[in-house]
Short mmCIF file of C-alpha atoms and ligand atoms in Angstrom, two decimals:
data_model
loop_
_atom_site.label_atom_id
_atom_site.label_comp_id
_atom_site.label_asym_id
_atom_site.label_seq_id
_atom_site.Cartn_x
_atom_site.Cartn_y
_atom_site.Cartn_z
CA MET A 1 -80.62 -59.71 99.84
CA ASN A 2 -80.56 -63.36 100.92
CA ALA A 3 -83.49 -63.84 103.34
CA TYR A 4 -81.37 -65.45 106.06
CA LEU A 5 -78.83 -62.63 105.92
CA GLU A 6 -81.56 -60.02 105.94
CA ARG A 7 -83.23 -61.58 108.98
CA VAL A 8 -80.01 -61.82 111.02
CA LEU A 9 -79.04 -58.28 110.10
CA ALA A 10 -82.46 -56.98 111.20
CA GLU A 11 -82.30 -58.97 114.46
CA THR A 12 -78.77 -57.72 115.16
CA LYS A 13 -79.88 -54.14 114.59
CA ALA A 14 -82.84 -54.53 116.93
CA LYS A 15 -80.75 -56.20 119.63
CA ASN A 16 -77.84 -53.73 119.52
CA ALA A 17 -79.61 -50.52 118.62
CA ASN A 18 -77.35 -48.43 120.86
CA GLU A 19 -74.13 -49.71 119.27
CA PRO A 20 -73.73 -47.83 115.96
CA LEU A 21 -70.06 -48.69 115.35
CA PHE A 22 -70.68 -52.39 115.91
CA LEU A 23 -73.70 -52.31 113.60
CA GLN A 24 -71.66 -50.45 110.98
CA THR A 25 -69.09 -53.25 110.73
CA VAL A 26 -71.66 -56.06 110.96
CA GLU A 27 -73.56 -54.48 108.08
CA GLU A 28 -70.38 -53.97 106.06
CA VAL A 29 -69.21 -57.57 106.51
CA LEU A 30 -72.56 -59.35 106.17
CA SER A 31 -73.65 -57.39 103.12
CA SER A 32 -70.55 -58.57 101.25
CA VAL A 33 -70.69 -62.30 102.07
CA GLU A 34 -74.03 -62.93 100.38
CA PRO A 35 -72.61 -65.18 97.62
CA LEU A 36 -71.11 -67.43 100.28
CA ILE A 37 -74.34 -67.61 102.27
CA ASN A 38 -76.23 -68.45 99.07
CA ALA A 39 -73.75 -71.25 98.37
CA HIS A 40 -74.06 -72.74 101.88
CA PRO A 41 -77.69 -73.26 102.87
CA GLU A 42 -76.45 -75.45 105.77
CA TYR A 43 -75.27 -72.31 107.59
CA GLU A 44 -78.83 -71.31 108.40
CA ALA A 45 -79.65 -74.65 110.05
CA ALA A 46 -76.48 -74.28 112.13
CA SER A 47 -77.43 -70.69 113.15
CA LEU A 48 -73.98 -69.71 111.95
CA LEU A 49 -74.66 -65.99 111.46
CA GLU A 50 -76.56 -65.63 114.73
CA ARG A 51 -73.58 -67.18 116.53
CA LEU A 52 -71.06 -65.09 114.63
CA VAL A 53 -72.59 -61.73 115.61
CA GLU A 54 -72.80 -62.65 119.29
CA PRO A 55 -69.48 -62.44 121.21
CA GLU A 56 -68.55 -65.69 122.94
CA ARG A 57 -67.86 -63.65 126.07
CA VAL A 58 -67.96 -59.97 127.08
CA ILE A 59 -65.99 -58.95 130.16
CA GLU A 60 -66.49 -55.50 131.69
CA PHE A 61 -64.74 -54.47 134.87
CA ARG A 62 -63.89 -51.64 137.22
CA VAL A 63 -60.34 -50.30 137.25
CA VAL A 64 -59.36 -48.17 140.26
CA TRP A 65 -56.02 -46.38 140.32
CA MET A 66 -54.33 -43.57 142.23
CA ASP A 67 -52.86 -40.46 140.57
CA ASP A 68 -49.70 -38.60 141.66
CA GLN A 69 -51.77 -36.35 143.93
CA LEU A 70 -53.02 -39.48 145.75
CA LYS A 71 -56.50 -39.04 144.29
CA TYR A 72 -58.44 -42.15 143.20
CA HIS A 73 -59.95 -42.59 139.75
CA VAL A 74 -62.38 -45.19 138.47
CA ASN A 75 -62.26 -46.32 134.83
CA ARG A 76 -64.02 -49.01 132.90
CA GLY A 77 -62.09 -51.97 131.47
CA TYR A 78 -63.27 -54.32 128.70
CA ARG A 79 -62.35 -57.51 126.92
CA VAL A 80 -64.69 -58.73 124.21
CA GLN A 81 -63.75 -62.34 123.42
CA PHE A 82 -65.57 -62.58 120.13
CA ASN A 83 -64.61 -65.80 118.43
CA ALA A 84 -61.95 -68.43 119.16
CA ALA A 85 -62.87 -70.98 116.48
CA LEU A 86 -59.48 -70.54 114.81
CA GLY A 87 -57.24 -70.24 117.88
CA PRO A 88 -56.72 -68.30 121.13
CA TYR A 89 -58.50 -64.94 121.24
CA LYS A 90 -56.08 -62.41 119.76
CA GLY A 91 -56.39 -58.66 119.55
CA GLY A 92 -55.18 -55.41 120.98
CA LEU A 93 -56.07 -53.21 123.92
CA ARG A 94 -57.12 -49.61 123.25
CA PHE A 95 -56.83 -46.93 125.94
CA ALA A 96 -58.69 -43.81 124.84
CA PRO A 97 -61.38 -41.60 126.41
CA ASN A 98 -63.89 -42.46 123.66
CA VAL A 99 -63.72 -46.23 124.28
CA THR A 100 -67.12 -47.77 124.96
CA LEU A 101 -68.50 -51.28 124.76
CA ASP A 102 -69.62 -50.35 121.24
CA THR A 103 -66.01 -49.52 120.23
CA MET A 104 -64.81 -52.83 121.68
CA LYS A 105 -67.48 -54.86 119.89
CA PHE A 106 -66.80 -53.16 116.55
CA LEU A 107 -63.07 -53.73 116.84
CA GLY A 108 -63.52 -57.29 118.13
CA PHE A 109 -65.82 -58.20 115.24
CA GLU A 110 -63.38 -56.77 112.67
CA GLN A 111 -60.56 -58.64 114.36
CA ILE A 112 -62.23 -62.04 113.78
CA PHE A 113 -61.94 -61.67 110.01
CA LYS A 114 -58.60 -59.88 110.05
CA ASP A 115 -57.06 -62.63 112.15
CA ALA A 116 -58.64 -65.30 109.95
CA LEU A 117 -57.21 -63.64 106.83
CA THR A 118 -53.66 -63.95 108.18
CA GLY A 119 -54.01 -67.74 107.80
CA LEU A 120 -52.55 -68.12 111.31
CA PRO A 121 -54.28 -69.94 114.20
CA ILE A 122 -55.74 -66.96 116.08
CA GLY A 123 -59.28 -65.99 117.06
CA GLY A 124 -60.78 -62.49 117.21
CA CYS A 125 -60.94 -60.27 120.27
CA LYS A 126 -60.47 -56.70 121.50
CA GLY A 127 -60.19 -54.93 124.81
CA GLY A 128 -59.31 -51.65 126.41
CA SER A 129 -60.45 -48.87 128.64
CA ASP A 130 -61.78 -45.32 128.63
CA PHE A 131 -58.54 -44.36 130.42
CA ASP A 132 -56.66 -41.57 128.61
CA PRO A 133 -52.89 -42.08 128.85
CA ARG A 134 -52.26 -38.60 127.46
CA GLY A 135 -51.21 -36.09 130.08
CA LYS A 136 -50.50 -38.84 132.62
CA SER A 137 -47.15 -39.40 134.31
CA ASP A 138 -45.21 -42.62 133.89
CA GLY A 139 -46.13 -43.65 137.43
CA GLU A 140 -49.83 -43.03 136.77
CA VAL A 141 -49.74 -45.10 133.59
CA MET A 142 -47.94 -47.91 135.43
CA ARG A 143 -50.44 -47.94 138.30
CA PHE A 144 -53.34 -47.92 135.86
CA CYS A 145 -51.84 -50.82 133.86
CA GLN A 146 -51.23 -52.81 137.05
CA ALA A 147 -54.80 -52.28 138.22
CA PHE A 148 -56.14 -53.17 134.76
CA MET A 149 -54.14 -56.41 134.59
CA THR A 150 -55.04 -57.41 138.14
CA GLU A 151 -58.56 -58.07 136.85
CA LEU A 152 -57.80 -59.01 133.24
CA ILE A 153 -55.43 -61.80 134.29
CA ARG A 154 -58.40 -63.99 135.29
CA HIS A 155 -59.48 -64.12 131.66
CA ILE A 156 -56.27 -64.43 129.59
CA GLY A 157 -53.30 -66.75 129.05
CA PRO A 158 -51.05 -68.01 126.22
CA ASP A 159 -53.66 -70.57 125.05
CA VAL A 160 -56.72 -68.59 126.03
CA ASP A 161 -56.45 -64.94 125.07
CA VAL A 162 -53.36 -62.96 124.13
CA PRO A 163 -53.73 -59.16 124.30
CA ALA A 164 -51.45 -56.67 122.53
CA GLY A 165 -51.39 -52.94 121.86
CA ASP A 166 -53.61 -50.59 119.89
CA VAL A 167 -54.31 -46.84 120.11
CA GLY A 168 -52.91 -45.56 123.45
CA VAL A 169 -51.19 -48.86 124.25
CA GLY A 170 -47.58 -49.09 123.07
CA GLY A 171 -44.40 -50.74 124.27
CA ARG A 172 -44.43 -48.94 127.62
CA GLU A 173 -47.98 -49.99 128.51
CA ILE A 174 -47.41 -53.58 127.31
CA GLY A 175 -44.30 -53.73 129.52
CA TYR A 176 -46.25 -52.66 132.62
CA LEU A 177 -49.17 -54.97 131.79
CA TYR A 178 -46.95 -57.99 131.19
CA GLY A 179 -44.89 -57.20 134.31
CA GLN A 180 -48.03 -57.31 136.44
CA TYR A 181 -49.16 -60.53 134.72
CA ARG A 182 -45.84 -62.18 135.57
CA ARG A 183 -45.91 -60.86 139.14
CA ILE A 184 -49.36 -62.29 139.87
CA LYS A 185 -48.86 -65.51 137.92
CA GLY A 186 -45.43 -66.26 139.32
CA ALA A 187 -44.43 -67.62 135.93
CA ALA A 188 -42.71 -66.13 132.89
CA GLU A 189 -45.47 -66.95 130.42
CA LEU A 190 -44.04 -64.75 127.68
CA GLY A 191 -46.73 -65.74 125.20
CA ALA A 192 -49.50 -64.25 127.33
CA MET A 193 -49.02 -60.84 125.70
CA THR A 194 -47.50 -59.58 122.47
CA GLY A 195 -46.04 -56.29 121.39
CA LYS A 196 -43.50 -56.69 124.17
CA ASP A 197 -40.21 -54.84 123.91
CA ILE A 198 -37.51 -56.94 122.31
CA LYS A 199 -35.63 -56.65 125.62
CA THR A 200 -38.42 -58.54 127.35
CA GLY A 201 -39.50 -61.29 124.99
CA GLY A 202 -40.81 -59.27 122.04
CA SER A 203 -40.33 -59.96 118.34
CA ILE A 204 -38.07 -57.94 116.12
CA LEU A 205 -40.07 -55.78 113.67
CA ARG A 206 -43.30 -55.90 115.73
CA PRO A 207 -43.40 -52.07 116.13
CA GLU A 208 -42.91 -51.59 112.39
CA ALA A 209 -45.08 -54.51 111.28
CA THR A 210 -48.43 -52.81 110.64
CA GLY A 211 -46.98 -49.95 108.57
CA TYR A 212 -44.52 -52.16 106.68
CA GLY A 213 -47.25 -54.71 105.96
CA ALA A 214 -49.54 -52.00 104.60
CA VAL A 215 -46.81 -51.00 102.14
CA TYR A 216 -46.22 -54.66 101.15
CA TYR A 217 -49.94 -54.95 100.45
CA LEU A 218 -49.83 -51.73 98.39
CA GLU A 219 -46.95 -53.21 96.38
CA GLU A 220 -49.18 -56.18 95.45
CA VAL A 221 -52.00 -53.86 94.40
CA LEU A 222 -49.65 -51.85 92.20
CA LYS A 223 -48.07 -55.00 90.75
CA HIS A 224 -51.53 -56.13 89.66
CA ASP A 225 -51.72 -52.94 87.57
CA GLY A 226 -48.20 -53.42 86.18
CA LEU A 227 -46.81 -50.62 88.36
CA GLU A 228 -43.93 -50.25 90.78
CA ILE A 229 -44.01 -48.51 94.11
CA ALA A 230 -40.84 -46.52 93.38
CA GLY A 231 -41.72 -42.93 92.57
CA LYS A 232 -45.24 -43.11 94.01
CA LYS A 233 -46.51 -40.30 96.24
CA LEU A 234 -48.63 -41.11 99.27
CA ALA A 235 -50.96 -39.03 101.45
CA ILE A 236 -51.70 -40.48 104.86
CA SER A 237 -53.42 -39.50 108.08
CA GLY A 238 -51.75 -39.94 111.41
CA PHE A 239 -48.09 -39.94 112.39
CA GLY A 240 -48.22 -42.55 115.11
CA ASN A 241 -46.64 -45.96 115.07
CA VAL A 242 -48.45 -47.27 111.99
CA ALA A 243 -48.06 -44.09 109.92
CA TRP A 244 -44.36 -43.94 110.79
CA GLY A 245 -43.89 -47.51 109.54
CA ILE A 246 -45.54 -46.54 106.24
CA MET A 247 -43.29 -43.48 105.89
CA LYS A 248 -40.14 -45.51 106.59
CA LYS A 249 -40.90 -48.46 104.32
CA ALA A 250 -42.19 -46.20 101.52
CA ALA A 251 -38.92 -44.21 101.68
CA GLU A 252 -36.86 -47.42 101.61
CA LEU A 253 -38.66 -48.53 98.45
CA GLY A 254 -38.21 -45.22 96.64
CA ALA A 255 -41.74 -43.89 97.25
CA ALA A 256 -42.59 -40.91 99.47
CA VAL A 257 -45.23 -39.79 101.93
CA THR A 258 -45.76 -36.20 100.78
CA TYR A 259 -48.80 -35.39 102.93
CA PHE A 260 -49.57 -36.44 106.48
CA ALA A 261 -52.22 -35.24 108.89
CA GLY A 262 -52.42 -34.95 112.66
CA PRO A 263 -55.07 -33.72 115.08
CA ASP A 264 -54.02 -30.08 114.42
CA GLY A 265 -54.07 -30.12 110.59
CA TYR A 266 -51.86 -31.47 107.82
CA ILE A 267 -48.34 -31.16 106.43
CA HIS A 268 -47.47 -30.95 102.74
CA ASP A 269 -43.84 -31.81 102.11
CA PRO A 270 -43.34 -32.09 98.32
CA GLU A 271 -40.00 -33.86 98.82
CA GLY A 272 -41.59 -36.40 101.14
CA VAL A 273 -40.72 -37.73 104.60
CA VAL A 274 -37.79 -39.67 103.22
CA THR A 275 -34.59 -38.69 105.00
CA GLU A 276 -33.42 -40.20 108.26
CA GLU A 277 -33.53 -36.75 109.85
CA LYS A 278 -37.21 -36.33 108.94
CA LEU A 279 -38.16 -39.86 110.02
CA ASN A 280 -36.41 -39.32 113.34
CA PHE A 281 -38.18 -35.99 113.79
CA ILE A 282 -41.52 -37.78 113.33
CA LEU A 283 -40.51 -40.08 116.19
CA GLU A 284 -39.75 -37.04 118.35
CA MET A 285 -43.12 -35.43 117.52
CA ARG A 286 -44.88 -38.71 118.21
CA ALA A 287 -43.47 -38.80 121.74
CA LYS A 288 -44.89 -35.32 122.51
CA ASP A 289 -48.14 -34.85 124.36
CA PRO A 290 -50.38 -33.59 122.79
CA MET A 291 -49.36 -34.80 119.34
CA ARG A 292 -49.10 -31.97 116.79
CA CYS A 293 -47.69 -32.04 113.28
CA GLU A 294 -47.12 -28.26 112.90
CA PRO A 295 -43.56 -28.45 114.37
CA TYR A 296 -42.54 -30.44 111.25
CA ALA A 297 -43.40 -27.43 109.07
CA GLU A 298 -41.41 -25.09 111.28
CA ARG A 299 -38.40 -27.40 111.29
CA PHE A 300 -38.29 -28.25 107.58
CA GLY A 301 -39.82 -25.10 106.06
CA VAL A 302 -42.81 -26.81 104.43
CA GLU A 303 -46.52 -26.04 104.34
CA PHE A 304 -48.82 -26.65 107.33
CA VAL A 305 -52.58 -26.31 106.83
CA PRO A 306 -54.41 -26.08 110.15
CA GLY A 307 -57.71 -27.66 111.12
CA THR A 308 -58.37 -29.86 108.09
CA LYS A 309 -57.43 -33.16 106.42
CA CYS A 310 -55.42 -33.85 103.28
CA TRP A 311 -57.85 -36.18 101.45
CA ASP A 312 -58.38 -33.76 98.56
CA ALA A 313 -54.67 -33.73 97.63
CA LYS A 314 -54.42 -33.92 93.83
CA ASP A 315 -50.70 -34.52 93.39
CA VAL A 316 -50.56 -37.99 94.97
CA ASP A 317 -51.06 -41.56 93.72
CA VAL A 318 -52.26 -43.22 96.91
CA LEU A 319 -54.38 -42.24 99.93
CA MET A 320 -53.90 -44.20 103.15
CA PRO A 321 -56.10 -43.24 106.11
CA ALA A 322 -54.02 -44.54 109.04
CA ALA A 323 -55.39 -42.66 112.05
CA THR A 324 -58.74 -43.78 113.43
CA GLN A 325 -62.28 -44.94 112.63
CA ASN A 326 -64.63 -42.95 110.38
CA ASP A 327 -61.91 -40.51 109.33
CA VAL A 328 -63.37 -40.37 105.80
CA ASN A 329 -67.07 -39.57 105.50
CA MET A 330 -69.24 -38.93 102.45
CA GLU A 331 -68.15 -35.30 102.17
CA TRP A 332 -64.48 -36.31 101.96
CA ALA A 333 -65.29 -39.30 99.73
CA LYS A 334 -66.73 -36.91 97.11
CA LYS A 335 -63.55 -34.83 97.20
CA ILE A 336 -61.46 -38.00 96.88
CA ALA A 337 -63.47 -39.10 93.85
CA ALA A 338 -63.05 -35.66 92.26
CA SER A 339 -59.30 -35.50 92.97
CA GLY A 340 -58.47 -38.21 90.44
CA VAL A 341 -56.38 -40.26 92.89
CA LYS A 342 -56.25 -43.94 91.86
CA TYR A 343 -55.68 -45.90 95.07
CA TYR A 344 -57.58 -45.68 98.34
CA ILE A 345 -55.89 -48.07 100.76
CA GLU A 346 -57.51 -48.18 104.21
CA VAL A 347 -55.09 -48.75 107.08
CA ALA A 348 -56.76 -47.75 110.36
CA ASN A 349 -59.56 -50.02 111.56
CA MET A 350 -62.76 -48.95 109.72
CA PRO A 351 -61.51 -45.50 108.65
CA THR A 352 -64.39 -45.04 106.17
CA THR A 353 -68.10 -44.64 106.90
CA ASN A 354 -70.21 -47.28 105.13
CA ASP A 355 -71.91 -44.83 102.74
CA ALA A 356 -68.52 -43.34 101.82
CA LEU A 357 -67.06 -46.82 101.28
CA VAL A 358 -69.91 -47.83 98.95
CA PHE A 359 -69.52 -44.55 97.06
CA LEU A 360 -65.73 -44.90 96.72
CA LYS A 361 -66.07 -48.48 95.49
CA GLU A 362 -68.47 -47.28 92.79
CA GLN A 363 -65.81 -44.97 91.31
CA LYS A 364 -64.47 -46.82 88.31
CA HIS A 365 -61.10 -45.05 88.33
CA LEU A 366 -60.46 -45.86 92.01
CA LEU A 367 -59.19 -49.07 93.62
CA VAL A 368 -60.30 -49.53 97.24
CA ALA A 369 -58.54 -51.91 99.65
CA PRO A 370 -59.94 -52.71 103.11
CA SER A 371 -58.20 -52.18 106.44
CA LYS A 372 -58.81 -55.66 107.79
CA ALA A 373 -56.50 -56.96 105.04
CA VAL A 374 -54.11 -54.02 104.76
CA ASN A 375 -53.33 -53.65 108.49
CA ALA A 376 -53.21 -57.38 109.29
CA CYS A 377 -49.42 -57.53 109.46
CA GLY A 378 -49.42 -56.12 113.01
CA VAL A 379 -51.42 -58.98 114.43
CA SER A 380 -49.51 -61.41 112.21
CA VAL A 381 -46.19 -60.47 113.76
CA SER A 382 -47.91 -60.72 117.15
CA GLU A 383 -48.65 -64.32 116.27
CA LEU A 384 -45.03 -64.79 115.18
CA GLU A 385 -44.07 -63.40 118.60
CA MET A 386 -46.29 -66.05 120.23
CA ALA A 387 -44.63 -68.72 118.10
CA GLN A 388 -41.13 -67.54 119.10
CA ASN A 389 -42.16 -67.40 122.76
CA SER A 390 -43.55 -70.98 122.58
CA ALA A 391 -40.40 -72.25 120.91
CA ARG A 392 -38.27 -70.25 123.39
CA LEU A 393 -36.09 -68.60 120.76
CA TYR A 394 -35.79 -65.46 118.66
CA TRP A 395 -35.85 -65.12 114.90
CA ASP A 396 -33.76 -62.45 113.21
CA ALA A 397 -35.12 -59.53 111.18
CA GLU A 398 -34.56 -61.30 107.88
CA GLU A 399 -36.65 -64.29 108.93
CA VAL A 400 -39.49 -62.21 110.36
CA ASP A 401 -39.52 -59.88 107.34
CA ALA A 402 -39.67 -62.84 104.94
CA LYS A 403 -42.67 -64.21 106.84
CA MET A 404 -44.33 -60.77 106.85
CA HIS A 405 -43.96 -60.56 103.08
CA LYS A 406 -45.41 -64.02 102.58
CA ILE A 407 -48.39 -63.37 104.86
CA MET A 408 -49.27 -60.06 103.17
CA THR A 409 -48.93 -61.54 99.68
CA ASN A 410 -51.21 -64.41 100.71
CA ILE A 411 -53.77 -62.04 102.19
CA TYR A 412 -53.85 -60.03 98.97
CA LYS A 413 -54.08 -63.17 96.82
CA SER A 414 -56.71 -64.94 98.89
CA SER A 415 -58.88 -61.79 98.89
CA ALA A 416 -58.56 -61.28 95.12
CA ASP A 417 -59.22 -65.01 94.50
CA ALA A 418 -62.30 -65.14 96.75
CA ALA A 419 -63.90 -62.17 94.98
CA GLU A 420 -63.14 -63.72 91.60
CA ARG A 421 -64.49 -67.13 92.69
CA TYR A 422 -67.82 -65.65 93.73
CA GLY A 423 -68.19 -63.68 90.49
CA LEU A 424 -67.48 -60.26 91.97
CA GLY A 425 -64.48 -59.46 89.76
CA TYR A 426 -61.57 -57.52 91.21
CA ASP A 427 -63.15 -56.45 94.52
CA LEU A 428 -60.60 -56.52 97.34
CA VAL A 429 -63.10 -55.29 99.95
CA ALA A 430 -65.67 -58.03 99.43
CA GLY A 431 -62.86 -60.51 98.74
CA ALA A 432 -61.26 -59.94 102.16
CA ASN A 433 -64.60 -60.39 103.90
CA LEU A 434 -65.36 -63.55 101.90
CA ALA A 435 -61.95 -65.13 102.46
CA GLY A 436 -61.88 -64.33 106.19
CA PHE A 437 -65.49 -65.35 106.70
CA GLN A 438 -64.97 -68.68 104.94
CA LYS A 439 -62.10 -69.64 107.26
CA VAL A 440 -64.07 -68.82 110.42
CA ALA A 441 -67.25 -70.48 109.13
CA ASP A 442 -65.37 -73.67 108.19
CA ALA A 443 -63.80 -73.90 111.66
CA MET A 444 -67.13 -73.22 113.40
CA MET A 445 -68.89 -75.87 111.32
CA CYS A 446 -66.18 -78.42 112.24
CA GLN A 447 -66.52 -77.80 115.95
CA GLY A 448 -70.23 -78.44 116.41
CA ILE A 449 -72.81 -76.01 117.64
CA PHE A 450 -72.17 -74.07 120.84
N1 LIG B 1 -54.35 -53.74 117.57
C1 LIG B 1 -53.76 -54.33 116.43
C2 LIG B 1 -54.83 -54.66 115.42
O1 LIG B 1 -55.79 -53.95 115.30
C3 LIG B 1 -52.83 -55.49 116.78
C4 LIG B 1 -53.45 -56.62 117.53
C5 LIG B 1 -52.45 -57.67 117.99
O2 LIG B 1 -51.27 -57.53 117.72
O3 LIG B 1 -52.91 -58.62 118.65
O4 LIG B 1 -54.76 -55.61 114.67
#
């Protein structure tokens, strides 16, 4: 490995030894940008890599809220403002009990390159809390969001940092967060948050954007191989917002999600989740707490397999992990390789462990596409929401959808081109890292050293 890269990687590991998720993504990104580092010896003199792996700012704060029994709770809030070389910090908020500073740094680092890949002027960032919205009443969620924003507001704004949703933060939470922002600020700065409901300044298609974009990306991958998406069978994990978008768009284009997994096991529906009735039932299941996919089997008379995942399905063309990080480890990767499936399209942020990713990429019959490219349509439509808010108008679905298409096609193309340019052949994983990295590095080099 390039000596500069090797040194920075070793220093980063030593400095952040207790942050395995963050180190996992740093290692994954840095190990694939070697050709670019070799081509730019000036990066070392500018300490570019050392600056890139260090967040510009890390904010950690106390969030105190009262439950319905008038009992107080203390949670931890975070915002990791990683890199704003390309534009205001942009990234979601995740509310989940397993959120730590490590989770925030891993997601924030990934977001830098994802946001760069969109070609839009947004920097990389992530935030959240170890608060678990599951099992909480509406009033409890509202009071938590208000307490969270009361501190976060000091650090954000339409030109500074624009939070949005992520796991555990949907339209309801964004509404409460933005409401508190507006109350404190005394100004309707709509562009201070995205993922807002369309009734309160949001963009049409934002809820569907991540899932739809993933399918648009898949279409490009298939086109490259002379194939059409119609008739393809997909296995996915998750049935939340993103997974639902995949199901809906796949059905519209004549493909079908025939397997999907939830926390309780997986569903096999050979006909696919393609009818309006089934898609609506997914929405109903999604609103339940806790989320379980077994009711789908009871309702539609299909197979439910408890306590396991569907990554060894043999009768599908495409696998799309769309639930959470490290969903696919080495054990599953071996089953995927043996199943004969041809496309492994990551959707959730970092759904594959690094060893499994390396192994899957080595399989000649398998095409691997990385999440930071595939799921980038969510943040892209967030940026389109910012643009609409700044211009004080709304675009219609046709206009937003056309832009989504263009952005996803560009992401696919720029990734494939970057890999080709650096002699790596058709490698969409390295290509996405190279293309995103180049954009951030160029902007950082233009702005001087700080
Ligand atoms: N949380 C989403 C992501 O991982 C969306 C971020 C945004 O819309 O700002 O990209």
